XYZ file of C-alpha atoms in Angstrom:
751
model
C 14.925 12.307 -16.299
C 14.009 10.486 -13.121
C 11.869 7.410 -13.705
C 9.761 7.898 -10.583
C 7.179 10.382 -9.411
C 5.381 11.623 -6.314
C 1.658 10.998 -6.160
C -0.161 12.855 -3.420
C -3.365 11.511 -1.844
C -5.336 14.328 -3.417
C -4.556 12.959 -6.885
C -1.852 15.520 -7.734
C 1.016 14.146 -9.776
C 4.381 15.821 -9.212
C 7.866 14.930 -10.368
C 10.576 14.906 -7.697
C 14.077 16.230 -8.157
C 16.441 14.129 -10.257
C 18.508 13.164 -7.221
C 15.675 11.060 -5.775
C 14.184 8.067 -7.512
C 11.850 7.233 -4.619
C 8.139 7.038 -5.301
C 5.865 7.988 -2.430
C 2.183 8.510 -1.846
C 0.872 10.938 0.729
C 4.248 12.072 2.071
C 7.060 14.032 0.366
C 10.223 13.149 2.255
C 13.856 13.066 1.046
C 15.516 9.705 0.608
C 17.911 8.840 3.420
C 21.508 7.946 2.507
C 20.956 4.277 3.331
C 17.785 3.940 1.288
C 17.744 2.458 -2.201
C 17.339 4.860 -5.058
C 15.442 2.112 -6.885
C 12.901 1.587 -4.059
C 9.379 2.875 -4.475
C 8.061 3.873 -1.035
C 4.600 4.665 0.253
C 3.878 6.522 3.468
C 0.176 6.736 4.335
C -1.438 8.050 7.528
C -0.980 5.760 10.507
C -4.172 4.070 11.710
C -4.229 3.864 15.539
C -6.282 0.699 15.434
C -3.622 -1.253 13.528
C -0.301 -2.768 14.475
C 2.179 -0.535 12.618
C 2.519 1.311 9.296
C 4.466 -1.624 7.800
C 1.805 -4.204 8.711
C -0.917 -1.797 7.598
C 0.882 -1.456 4.276
C 1.139 -5.226 3.903
C -2.610 -5.615 4.505
C -3.344 -2.753 2.103
C -1.263 -4.406 -0.636
C -3.200 -7.648 -0.110
C -6.501 -5.785 -0.531
C -5.229 -4.148 -3.732
C -4.089 -7.519 -5.130
C -7.505 -9.043 -4.345
C -9.102 -6.115 -6.180
C -6.848 -6.689 -9.223
C -7.607 -10.442 -9.273
C -11.353 -9.748 -9.142
C -11.053 -7.346 -12.080
C -9.171 -9.900 -14.219
C -7.378 -9.144 -17.483
C -4.478 -6.698 -17.270
C -5.168 -6.099 -13.566
C -4.704 -9.829 -12.885
C -1.348 -9.681 -14.702
C -0.282 -6.906 -12.320
C -1.244 -9.108 -9.354
C 0.786 -12.007 -10.817
C 3.829 -9.702 -11.162
C 3.852 -9.146 -7.377
C 6.182 -11.630 -5.603
C 5.574 -10.799 -1.936
C 7.774 -9.422 0.897
C 11.478 -10.217 1.016
C 11.048 -12.218 4.248
C 8.731 -14.679 2.465
C 11.061 -15.320 -0.484
C 14.163 -16.790 1.148
C 15.191 -19.239 3.857
C 18.331 -19.742 5.880
C 19.780 -21.645 8.803
C 18.477 -20.772 12.240
C 22.006 -20.024 13.472
C 22.260 -16.886 11.292
C 18.751 -15.540 12.001
C 20.137 -12.766 14.218
C 22.790 -11.696 11.685
C 20.265 -11.643 8.843
C 17.725 -9.620 10.844
C 20.142 -6.920 12.018
C 21.528 -6.652 8.467
C 18.196 -6.274 6.703
C 16.151 -4.555 9.413
C 12.822 -3.336 8.079
C 13.974 -4.160 4.549
C 12.750 -7.686 5.315
C 9.266 -6.277 4.722
C 10.074 -4.627 1.386
C 7.884 -5.940 -1.422
C 9.440 -7.520 -4.529
C 7.735 -6.705 -7.829
C 8.612 -7.472 -11.442
C 8.884 -3.842 -12.590
C 8.423 -0.264 -11.433
C 5.189 -0.089 -13.450
C 3.691 -2.807 -11.239
C 4.651 -0.892 -8.099
C 3.232 2.326 -9.545
C -0.111 0.685 -10.367
C -0.370 -0.799 -6.861
C 0.438 2.587 -5.301
C -2.155 4.343 -7.453
C -4.816 1.824 -6.433
C -3.880 2.194 -2.743
C -4.093 5.949 -3.121
C -7.461 5.641 -4.880
C -8.886 3.448 -2.117
C -7.234 5.665 0.547
C -5.645 2.631 2.227
C -3.259 3.214 5.177
C 0.246 1.949 5.737
C 3.857 2.225 4.578
C 5.040 0.139 1.630
C 8.445 -0.084 -0.055
C 8.690 -1.850 -3.422
C 11.821 -3.339 -4.983
C 11.307 -3.489 -8.787
C 13.609 -6.141 -10.233
C 14.019 -4.249 -13.516
C 15.444 -1.195 -11.704
C 17.824 -2.911 -9.268
C 21.475 -2.768 -10.317
C 23.750 -4.990 -8.235
C 27.511 -4.859 -8.633
C 29.632 -7.979 -8.435
C 31.532 -8.047 -5.126
C 35.052 -9.332 -4.579
C 34.782 -11.233 -1.298
C 37.943 -11.858 0.744
C 39.249 -15.421 0.760
C 39.352 -16.226 4.479
C 38.108 -18.918 6.812
C 36.934 -16.363 9.371
C 34.173 -14.861 7.222
C 31.650 -15.903 4.604
C 29.360 -13.811 2.349
C 25.889 -13.713 3.868
C 24.137 -14.086 0.501
C 25.721 -17.539 -0.014
C 23.971 -18.822 3.135
C 20.515 -17.866 1.861
C 18.230 -20.209 -0.069
C 16.009 -18.516 -2.661
C 14.805 -18.749 -6.239
C 17.049 -17.396 -8.980
C 14.569 -14.716 -10.077
C 14.931 -13.025 -6.657
C 18.738 -12.896 -6.933
C 18.886 -9.132 -7.602
C 16.693 -8.257 -4.618
C 18.556 -10.537 -2.183
C 21.992 -9.446 -3.398
C 20.903 -5.825 -3.209
C 20.168 -6.232 0.524
C 22.711 -8.853 1.636
C 25.359 -8.767 -1.127
C 27.671 -6.284 0.657
C 27.628 -8.070 4.051
C 30.011 -10.686 5.475
C 29.278 -12.998 8.413
C 32.400 -12.960 10.610
C 33.612 -15.250 13.349
C 33.968 -12.480 15.961
C 34.002 -8.713 16.336
C 37.781 -8.384 15.857
C 37.624 -10.176 12.508
C 34.635 -8.063 11.506
C 36.472 -4.826 12.342
C 39.556 -5.882 10.375
C 37.622 -7.038 7.299
C 35.406 -3.941 7.269
C 38.510 -1.752 7.012
C 40.344 -3.881 4.455
C 37.544 -5.108 2.166
C 35.182 -2.125 2.204
C 32.247 -4.474 3.012
C 29.829 -4.383 5.943
C 30.456 -7.115 8.505
C 28.239 -8.737 11.117
C 28.762 -11.414 13.753
C 26.394 -14.245 14.614
C 25.482 -12.318 17.802
C 24.246 -9.350 15.744
C 27.178 -6.936 16.204
C 27.642 -4.862 13.040
C 30.713 -3.083 11.692
C 30.072 -0.733 8.797
C 32.560 -0.196 6.016
C 32.385 3.506 6.927
C 33.679 2.762 10.424
C 30.536 2.807 12.587
C 29.951 -0.094 14.995
C 26.498 -1.194 16.169
C 25.627 -3.935 18.624
C 24.080 -4.890 21.901
C 21.624 -7.417 23.269
C 19.282 -9.020 20.707
C 16.226 -10.911 21.963
C 16.262 -14.114 19.886
C 12.887 -15.182 21.292
C 11.299 -12.380 19.268
C 13.037 -13.255 16.007
C 11.025 -12.060 13.033
C 12.398 -14.854 10.830
C 11.359 -17.443 13.419
C 7.884 -15.915 13.587
C 7.695 -15.847 9.765
C 8.691 -19.519 9.624
C 6.011 -20.424 12.189
C 3.506 -18.297 10.310
C 4.323 -20.038 7.009
C 3.934 -23.469 8.622
C 0.578 -22.480 10.128
C -0.592 -21.079 6.785
C 0.397 -24.355 5.088
C -1.534 -26.340 7.709
C -4.527 -24.055 7.239
C -4.393 -24.527 3.466
C -4.211 -28.322 3.885
C -7.150 -28.232 6.305
C -9.146 -26.058 3.938
C -8.406 -28.423 1.026
C -9.460 -31.430 3.123
C -12.576 -29.577 4.227
C -13.381 -28.763 0.608
C -12.997 -32.454 -0.326
C -15.266 -33.488 2.556
C -17.838 -30.938 1.541
C -17.645 -32.167 -2.050
C -18.164 -35.773 -0.866
C -21.042 -34.593 1.289
C -22.595 -32.824 -1.683
C -22.209 -35.961 -3.822
C -23.801 -38.111 -1.102
C -26.664 -35.668 -0.701
C -27.073 -35.648 -4.486
C -27.270 -39.466 -4.523
C -29.806 -39.414 -1.687
C -31.879 -36.827 -3.490
C -31.693 -38.890 -6.707
C -32.855 -42.056 -4.905
C -35.648 -40.192 -3.137
C -36.666 -38.647 -6.463
C -36.810 -42.090 -8.119
C -38.869 -43.414 -5.199
C -41.251 -40.498 -5.486
C -41.597 -41.049 -9.250
C -42.369 -44.766 -8.702
C -44.901 -43.947 -5.990
C -46.499 -41.378 -8.267
C -46.826 -43.932 -11.095
C -48.320 -46.517 -8.715
C -50.723 -43.946 -7.317
C -51.883 -42.915 -10.788
C -52.397 -46.559 -11.854
C -54.322 -47.278 -8.671
C -56.519 -44.221 -9.202
C -57.343 -45.326 -12.755
C -58.106 -48.860 -11.552
C -60.335 -47.592 -8.729
C -62.195 -45.319 -11.124
C -62.904 -48.170 -13.567
C -64.048 -50.392 -10.703
C -66.343 -47.638 -9.427
C -67.885 -47.155 -12.867
C -68.589 -50.888 -13.210
C -70.075 -51.004 -9.718
C -72.377 -48.051 -10.428
C -73.615 -49.622 -13.641
C -74.347 -52.907 -11.853
C -76.140 -51.040 -9.065
C -78.300 -49.193 -11.561
C -79.184 -52.446 -13.317
C -80.015 -54.177 -10.017
C -82.172 -51.251 -8.870
C -84.099 -51.217 -12.130
C -84.765 -54.960 -11.955
C -85.729 -54.747 -8.268
C -88.275 -51.968 -8.798
C -89.701 -53.473 -12.012
C -91.803 -56.373 -10.526
C -93.334 -54.363 -7.624
C -94.324 -51.666 -10.037
C -95.977 -54.187 -12.365
C -97.934 -55.752 -9.468
C -98.961 -52.313 -8.217
C -100.133 -51.456 -11.703
C -102.404 -54.571 -11.861
C -103.764 -53.820 -8.381
C -104.478 -50.244 -9.316
C -106.315 -51.378 -12.482
C -108.594 -53.826 -10.560
C -109.180 -51.246 -7.856
C -110.119 -48.753 -10.517
C -112.743 -51.107 -12.017
C -114.207 -51.790 -8.551
C -114.325 -48.131 -7.794
C -116.101 -47.448 -11.111
C -118.750 -50.084 -10.216
C -119.175 -48.590 -6.769
C -119.441 -45.174 -8.332
C -122.213 -46.278 -10.663
C -124.161 -47.845 -7.766
C -123.782 -44.821 -5.612
C -124.876 -42.512 -8.425
C -128.004 -44.577 -8.928
C -128.762 -44.469 -5.239
C -128.027 -40.747 -5.157
C -131.044 -39.949 -7.263
C -133.417 -41.839 -4.921
C -135.149 -40.179 -1.876
C -134.070 -42.434 0.914
C -134.780 -40.179 3.874
C -138.474 -39.998 3.145
C -138.775 -43.742 3.094
C -136.740 -44.299 6.289
C -138.129 -44.454 9.813
C -136.935 -42.298 12.652
C -134.679 -45.021 13.955
C -133.233 -45.573 10.504
C -132.582 -41.841 10.150
C -130.749 -41.832 13.449
C -128.768 -44.805 12.285
C -127.927 -42.955 9.046
C -126.743 -39.923 10.953
C -124.608 -42.141 13.152
C -123.158 -43.824 10.090
C -122.407 -40.444 8.506
C -120.508 -39.474 11.639
C -118.608 -42.752 11.482
C -117.874 -42.127 7.811
C -116.394 -38.705 8.549
C -114.355 -40.138 11.450
C -113.077 -43.045 9.388
C -112.289 -40.700 6.500
C -110.177 -38.603 8.850
C -108.472 -41.715 10.221
C -107.887 -42.888 6.659
C -106.149 -39.617 5.855
C -103.964 -39.915 8.946
C -103.140 -43.543 8.135
C -102.250 -42.518 4.572
C -99.931 -39.818 5.915
C -98.286 -42.326 8.260
C -97.915 -44.771 5.393
C -96.218 -42.120 3.271
C -93.727 -41.345 6.051
C -92.995 -45.037 6.563
C -92.526 -45.535 2.845
C -90.087 -42.595 2.797
C -88.093 -44.150 5.647
C -88.228 -47.490 3.864
C -86.905 -45.943 0.668
C -84.136 -44.215 2.652
C -83.077 -47.496 4.252
C -83.216 -49.252 0.901
C -81.028 -46.557 -0.618
C -78.529 -46.928 2.254
C -78.509 -50.666 1.767
C -78.199 -50.410 -1.987
C -75.704 -47.556 -2.276
C -73.372 -48.277 0.689
C -73.635 -51.680 2.244
C -74.316 -53.643 -0.904
C -71.637 -51.671 -2.736
C -69.078 -52.398 -0.008
C -70.106 -56.059 -0.084
C -69.609 -56.165 -3.845
C -66.177 -54.474 -3.497
C -65.045 -57.017 -0.921
C -66.361 -59.909 -2.951
C -64.693 -58.581 -6.109
C -61.409 -57.970 -4.282
C -61.507 -61.490 -2.880
C -62.201 -62.796 -6.328
C -59.409 -60.778 -7.960
C -56.667 -61.392 -5.401
C -55.958 -64.860 -4.292
C -54.209 -65.708 -1.075
C -50.996 -66.764 -2.819
C -50.867 -63.557 -4.809
C -51.310 -61.547 -1.681
C -48.569 -63.498 0.056
C -46.258 -63.002 -2.912
C -47.004 -59.257 -3.033
C -46.506 -59.050 0.716
C -43.110 -60.775 0.457
C -42.052 -58.487 -2.412
C -43.099 -55.420 -0.458
C -41.241 -56.694 2.609
C -38.063 -57.338 0.588
C -38.297 -53.902 -1.031
C -38.889 -52.362 2.385
C -35.853 -54.162 3.825
C -33.659 -53.055 0.890
C -34.855 -49.468 1.181
C -34.323 -49.463 4.973
C -30.847 -50.930 4.471
C -30.003 -48.281 1.881
C -31.354 -45.564 4.179
C -29.190 -46.912 7.028
C -26.114 -46.877 4.763
C -26.853 -43.344 3.636
C -27.400 -42.253 7.248
C -24.094 -43.853 8.254
C -22.284 -42.120 5.393
C -23.975 -38.868 6.320
C -22.961 -39.272 9.979
C -19.383 -40.059 8.922
C -19.364 -36.978 6.707
C -20.765 -34.876 9.535
C -18.122 -36.257 11.870
C -15.342 -35.454 9.375
C -16.792 -31.991 8.797
C -16.926 -31.372 12.546
C -13.332 -32.581 12.921
C -12.282 -30.348 10.046
C -14.137 -27.414 11.598
C -12.436 -28.095 14.938
C -9.062 -28.305 13.194
C -9.810 -25.119 11.301
C -10.868 -23.449 14.540
C -7.660 -24.554 16.260
C -5.598 -23.371 13.281
C -7.476 -20.083 13.345
C -6.749 -19.750 17.054
C -3.097 -20.511 16.398
C -3.095 -17.934 13.615
C -4.735 -15.398 15.929
C -2.101 -16.153 18.546
C 0.564 -15.647 15.909
C -0.969 -12.313 14.941
C -1.190 -11.330 18.616
C 2.429 -12.340 19.103
C 3.392 -10.411 15.983
C 1.568 -7.378 17.334
C 3.382 -7.724 20.666
C 6.687 -7.965 18.797
C 5.938 -4.786 16.860
C 4.965 -3.014 20.073
C 8.152 -4.287 21.730
C 10.176 -3.031 18.762
C 8.549 0.381 19.088
C 9.200 0.410 22.845
C 12.827 -0.633 22.290
C 13.183 2.109 19.692
C 11.880 4.647 22.201
C 14.253 3.281 24.878
C 17.097 3.454 22.383
C 16.293 7.095 21.666
C 16.258 7.820 25.412
C 19.591 6.037 25.875
C 21.085 7.916 22.940
C 19.908 11.186 24.447
C 21.326 10.174 27.821
C 24.607 9.180 26.155
C 24.855 12.576 24.473
C 24.226 14.278 27.833
C 26.930 12.205 29.568
C 29.382 12.843 26.748
C 28.819 16.572 27.086
C 29.418 16.273 30.851
C 32.629 14.309 30.218
C 33.786 17.018 27.834
C 33.062 19.713 30.420
C 34.950 17.801 33.127
C 37.881 17.220 30.790
C 37.966 20.901 29.969
C 37.975 21.818 33.664
C 40.784 19.336 34.346
C 42.812 20.841 31.523
C 42.257 24.308 32.937
C 43.731 23.162 36.268
C 47.103 22.682 34.631
C 49.460 19.743 34.741
C 48.590 17.188 37.395
C 51.132 15.978 40.007
C 52.854 12.644 39.678
C 51.593 9.544 41.608
C 54.466 9.850 44.108
C 53.187 13.266 45.155
C 49.705 11.767 45.655
C 51.164 9.039 47.881
C 53.179 11.593 49.909
C 50.257 13.834 50.808
C 47.475 11.228 50.791
C 47.513 10.550 54.560
C 47.978 14.162 55.744
C 45.166 15.942 57.535
C 43.449 18.979 56.096
C 45.242 21.299 58.526
C 48.671 19.976 57.554
C 47.739 20.182 53.871
C 46.861 23.862 54.272
C 50.242 24.456 56.000
C 52.060 22.710 53.147
C 50.059 24.778 50.650
C 51.104 28.035 52.441
C 54.761 26.950 52.269
C 54.413 26.160 48.596
C 52.745 29.491 47.868
C 55.487 31.424 49.704
C 58.063 29.437 47.773
C 56.293 30.196 44.482
C 56.409 33.930 45.158
C 60.131 33.795 44.460
C 59.293 32.755 40.873
C 56.560 35.285 40.193
C 58.312 36.532 37.041
C 58.180 33.018 35.458
C 55.165 32.008 33.272
C 53.744 29.214 35.392
C 51.279 28.082 32.737
C 53.815 27.640 29.954
C 54.048 23.861 30.438
C 50.299 23.525 30.743
C 49.765 25.611 27.643
C 52.340 23.557 25.750
C 50.622 20.303 26.718
C 47.212 21.737 25.882
C 48.331 23.073 22.522
C 50.028 19.748 21.711
C 46.782 17.878 22.406
C 44.836 20.373 20.328
C 47.341 19.980 17.492
C 46.904 16.192 17.488
C 43.105 16.542 17.495
C 43.213 19.092 14.704
C 45.489 16.874 12.623
C 43.105 13.926 13.086
C 40.148 16.168 12.335
C 41.903 17.407 9.175
C 42.480 13.831 8.021
C 38.804 12.994 8.627
C 37.736 16.130 6.768
C 40.056 15.259 3.883
C 38.506 11.782 3.651
C 35.022 13.332 3.886
C 35.975 15.823 1.185
C 37.048 12.992 -1.114
C 33.777 11.119 -0.448
C 31.762 14.271 -1.085
C 33.634 14.946 -4.311
C 33.013 11.367 -5.430
C 29.310 11.762 -4.592
C 29.185 15.090 -6.413
C 30.772 13.470 -9.464
C 28.194 10.680 -9.395
C 25.306 13.111 -8.926
C 26.657 15.393 -11.625
C 26.920 12.443 -13.982
C 23.343 11.389 -13.210
C 22.146 14.938 -13.608
C 23.898 15.185 -16.972
C 22.451 11.849 -18.128
C 18.954 12.835 -16.975
C 19.125 16.145 -18.851
C 20.465 14.458 -21.988
C 17.847 11.683 -21.854
C 14.978 14.115 -21.280
C 16.141 16.431 -24.035
C 16.530 13.597 -26.570
C 13.096 12.212 -25.696
C 11.331 15.576 -25.934
C 13.274 16.494 -29.102
C 12.272 13.230 -30.800
C 8.581 13.626 -29.923
C 8.680 17.341 -30.841
C 9.910 16.580 -34.369
C 7.256 13.866 -34.809
C 4.397 15.989 -33.439
C 5.395 19.078 -35.455
C 5.542 17.005 -38.634
C 1.976 15.812 -37.938
C 0.790 19.374 -37.287
C 2.656 20.780 -40.325
C 3.212 17.930 -42.823
C 5.459 20.078 -45.030
C 7.412 21.519 -42.107
C 10.358 20.454 -40.000
C 11.354 21.374 -36.426
C 14.041 20.515 -33.943
C 15.033 21.365 -30.375
C 18.501 22.813 -29.892
C 20.403 22.546 -26.608
C 22.112 25.859 -25.870
C 25.532 25.493 -24.262
C 27.949 27.842 -22.557
C 30.424 28.708 -25.297
C 32.657 30.770 -22.982
C 33.862 27.736 -21.052
C 37.437 26.632 -21.702
C 37.555 23.941 -24.323
C 40.259 21.902 -22.629
C 38.226 21.119 -19.518
C 36.276 17.912 -20.003
C 35.426 17.220 -16.358
C 32.108 15.516 -15.816
C 31.544 17.866 -12.906
C 31.041 20.809 -15.278
C 29.137 18.994 -18.041
C 25.690 19.967 -16.784
C 26.821 23.577 -16.307
C 27.391 23.813 -20.060
C 23.613 23.751 -20.612
C 22.202 27.276 -20.551
C 18.814 26.651 -22.150
C 16.810 25.117 -24.973
C 16.138 26.711 -28.355
C 13.660 25.863 -31.109
C 14.346 26.008 -34.836
C 11.487 25.394 -37.279
C 10.702 25.502 -40.966
C 7.153 25.645 -42.314
C 8.054 25.278 -46.016
C 10.119 22.102 -46.213
C 12.926 20.046 -44.687
C 15.604 21.720 -46.816
C 14.318 25.260 -46.264
C 15.981 27.755 -43.983
C 15.370 27.103 -40.267
C 14.088 30.081 -38.283
C 14.200 31.016 -34.622
C 11.100 31.746 -32.492
C 11.515 35.531 -32.694
C 11.234 35.320 -36.502
C 7.805 33.584 -36.475
C 4.300 35.054 -36.660
C 1.769 34.760 -33.838
C -0.024 31.760 -35.351
C 3.269 29.991 -36.056
C 4.428 30.586 -32.483
C 1.134 29.129 -31.193
C 1.577 26.054 -33.378
C 5.179 25.565 -32.188
C 4.096 25.981 -28.546
C 1.329 23.398 -28.992
C 3.785 20.998 -30.603
C 6.121 21.362 -27.619
C 3.239 20.788 -25.160
C 2.102 17.683 -27.028
C 5.650 16.295 -27.147
C 5.999 16.791 -23.367
C 2.613 15.057 -22.959
C 3.963 12.035 -24.816
C 7.117 12.033 -22.725
C 5.485 12.638 -19.336
C 1.676 12.328 -19.508
C -0.510 14.436 -17.239
C -4.060 13.346 -16.287
C -5.779 16.279 -17.974
C -5.099 19.522 -19.895
C -7.058 22.763 -20.046
C -6.639 24.780 -23.279
C -8.218 28.242 -23.550
C -8.744 29.325 -27.183
C -5.471 27.805 -28.381
C -6.782 27.880 -31.972
C -7.529 31.610 -32.045
C -4.453 32.517 -34.140
C -4.491 29.366 -36.337
C -5.969 28.893 -39.771
C -8.509 26.155 -40.576
C -5.949 23.614 -41.797
C -3.765 23.901 -38.710
C -6.812 23.910 -36.395
C -7.860 20.580 -37.914
C -4.351 19.191 -37.423
C -4.395 20.311 -33.763
C -7.836 18.695 -33.299
C -6.557 15.405 -34.741
C -3.530 15.499 -32.449
C -5.705 16.149 -29.378
C -7.929 13.239 -30.407
C -4.872 10.981 -30.728
C -3.553 11.937 -27.276
C -6.991 11.740 -25.604
C -6.572 7.992 -25.179
C -4.179 8.598 -22.266
C -5.341 11.981 -20.934
C -8.373 14.257 -20.750
C -8.435 17.520 -22.735
C -10.742 20.438 -21.922
C -10.743 23.185 -24.571
C -12.589 26.443 -25.144
C -13.059 27.515 -28.744
C -15.080 29.639 -31.145
C -14.159 27.475 -34.146
C -15.866 24.282 -35.376
C -12.736 22.199 -36.023
C -12.146 21.267 -32.366
C -15.737 19.979 -32.117
C -15.206 17.143 -34.605
C -13.634 14.635 -32.196
C -15.041 15.968 -28.891
C -17.062 13.686 -26.596
C -18.844 16.257 -24.414
C -20.012 19.808 -25.180
C -20.801 22.736 -22.883
C -22.145 26.117 -23.945
C -21.336 29.261 -21.951
C -23.978 31.998 -22.177
C -24.064 35.447 -20.632
C -27.523 36.399 -19.358
C -28.411 39.185 -16.937
C -24.724 39.920 -16.335
C -24.185 36.312 -15.194
C -22.432 33.484 -17.050
C -24.316 30.203 -17.362
C -22.798 26.848 -18.358
C -25.114 24.293 -19.960
C -24.531 20.841 -21.425
C -25.425 20.943 -25.138
C -25.481 18.499 -28.038
C -22.972 18.369 -30.892
C -25.425 20.105 -33.263
C -26.155 22.891 -30.779
C -22.423 23.385 -30.228
C -21.845 23.575 -33.990
C -24.654 26.137 -34.371
C -23.209 28.056 -31.437
C -19.721 28.441 -32.932
C -21.120 29.106 -36.432
C -23.367 31.905 -35.134
C -20.459 33.387 -33.241
C -18.270 33.164 -36.342
C -20.976 34.762 -38.495
C -21.955 37.576 -36.138
C -18.732 37.947 -34.191
């Protein structure tokens, strides 16, 4: 069985023929004769905005590896089992760059992985993300490299011995370069290719294949891919160093900023404590001042109030005396006793009394206003000016001049220390900024250099594509010229035998007229020999040449026939091994699965062979032709019971055997999902339960969709759908486990 598979971009999984072990995604193409049967290749649609399918594939692999590293766990292990392209995993002297490049070609960009499983997982993820590009993997566990016997000569050296690489990449490097010798010149390469059976290459890039083909021509060393890869690696190393230095600078900057923030935080805490203490002190001072002001106000208003009280008491006694006198006079008739002049005087006095009373009221009002203003000014004096005076006096009393000088000096020293620390921090910050700017400039220059490298790489790829197109044109032109040469050669042969050089020299200087005369003489002379076959010599020469060509062609065909027979033997052997391996695997799983389905039973697969073939022939070429089919022999009653063929079984037993075979193939070659339509219809309850358990066991690696009218398959199911027929239309609804159980029970009861 082939260990690889084809995975299409639509998610379809197909198995290729056993002659191809290539694994491809998105393109089903036969493996070319020069391609490794252990390579796993990916061809995805070409993106016009990218450089080439190979570079697109490299970028796609990087994206997949980043995805695996972000996922962690088993996906991270897959990413760690990827070792990079071949070109990044070896080094060599600059003098053999050309020889190495023409030998490896695009295989320099093949990707080395630990196993074929790693390559398969990467391909599946690329297919899932629909990433473009062409990728070829070289799984180290599938590469088989034969030991080569290199010729002992001073004119050639094995190419693989001139490469520097880690030991774990030995298989991959020997697989590509192990059959190639670096020769001193083209003659040595041609000789060694014939005698040793190895491919040879010169330092100028001329190749001589062991099969006889020779390839060469001008090679532009200025566009060397190895040189570009070396420059790219150096630039990447510089970028990594710059990034590490930038990270250190940023870390130092963060530490400095953290220290600054810590110092500022401590300063703020100290200022907050001082502010709180000052607020408490000011509040206590204000309370004391208010109490003193209240006491002073009370004492100030006490004496005037006492004096006013005494004055009001004396005034009250005088007013009572006046009142008594006036009341006594009120009861006397004064007007009758007064003269006219006295009455006039009384009237005048009454007018004066009314006027003075009015003036007294106005004066009293003015006095009240003045007293209000006086009280306002006294309040201003008491509450503001006197309070400020007391504060200043108290402050002068509390703080002496020496204390103030000492506090001033302390504050100045603290201020100087803080300013000095701020200057140091600012200098450190400026230095950090300067280093960060330098690192950014360096990073920018490295990025520009990297961009230039990418641009140059793109130009190289475009040049390669252009050269490939030119090479195709030249090959086409060469084929055209070769066909013309063949036509001209054929025409020359049809002319007959050509005259000797002496004849050319004799008639070279004759004029056309004389040549025609000589030709007429020759023709008249030839008429005498009309009965002779004039083309006999020409035909003899022609047939002799054809005989030599046919003999050479026969030798080439004989050698080709031997090569083809050898290839057929190898393919037949692989085909035989694949059939044997697949049969043994399926047979083993079939016996195990059938024993689980029928604990008391026993089953085995039987390979049917062609019994009519002669027993004496043991050629490998005919081994696979002996297989005519596969038979099944089962026993449901015990291991020692009689084994029966399929045509002797009942319908339910045949169904059980068929399911066992399907499950064994599932274990051997898993499919993503299976659709089973009423597979338990002909089974009894015990066997239905065994089938349900087997499906549950295999559901860890695949999805199973089943239709059933029996409850046993519902036990391990994860999702249930009911199909109902209403109004001549089928309806599918998602139902619960209980509803599904009721559904099949009702159908069993009423159906």
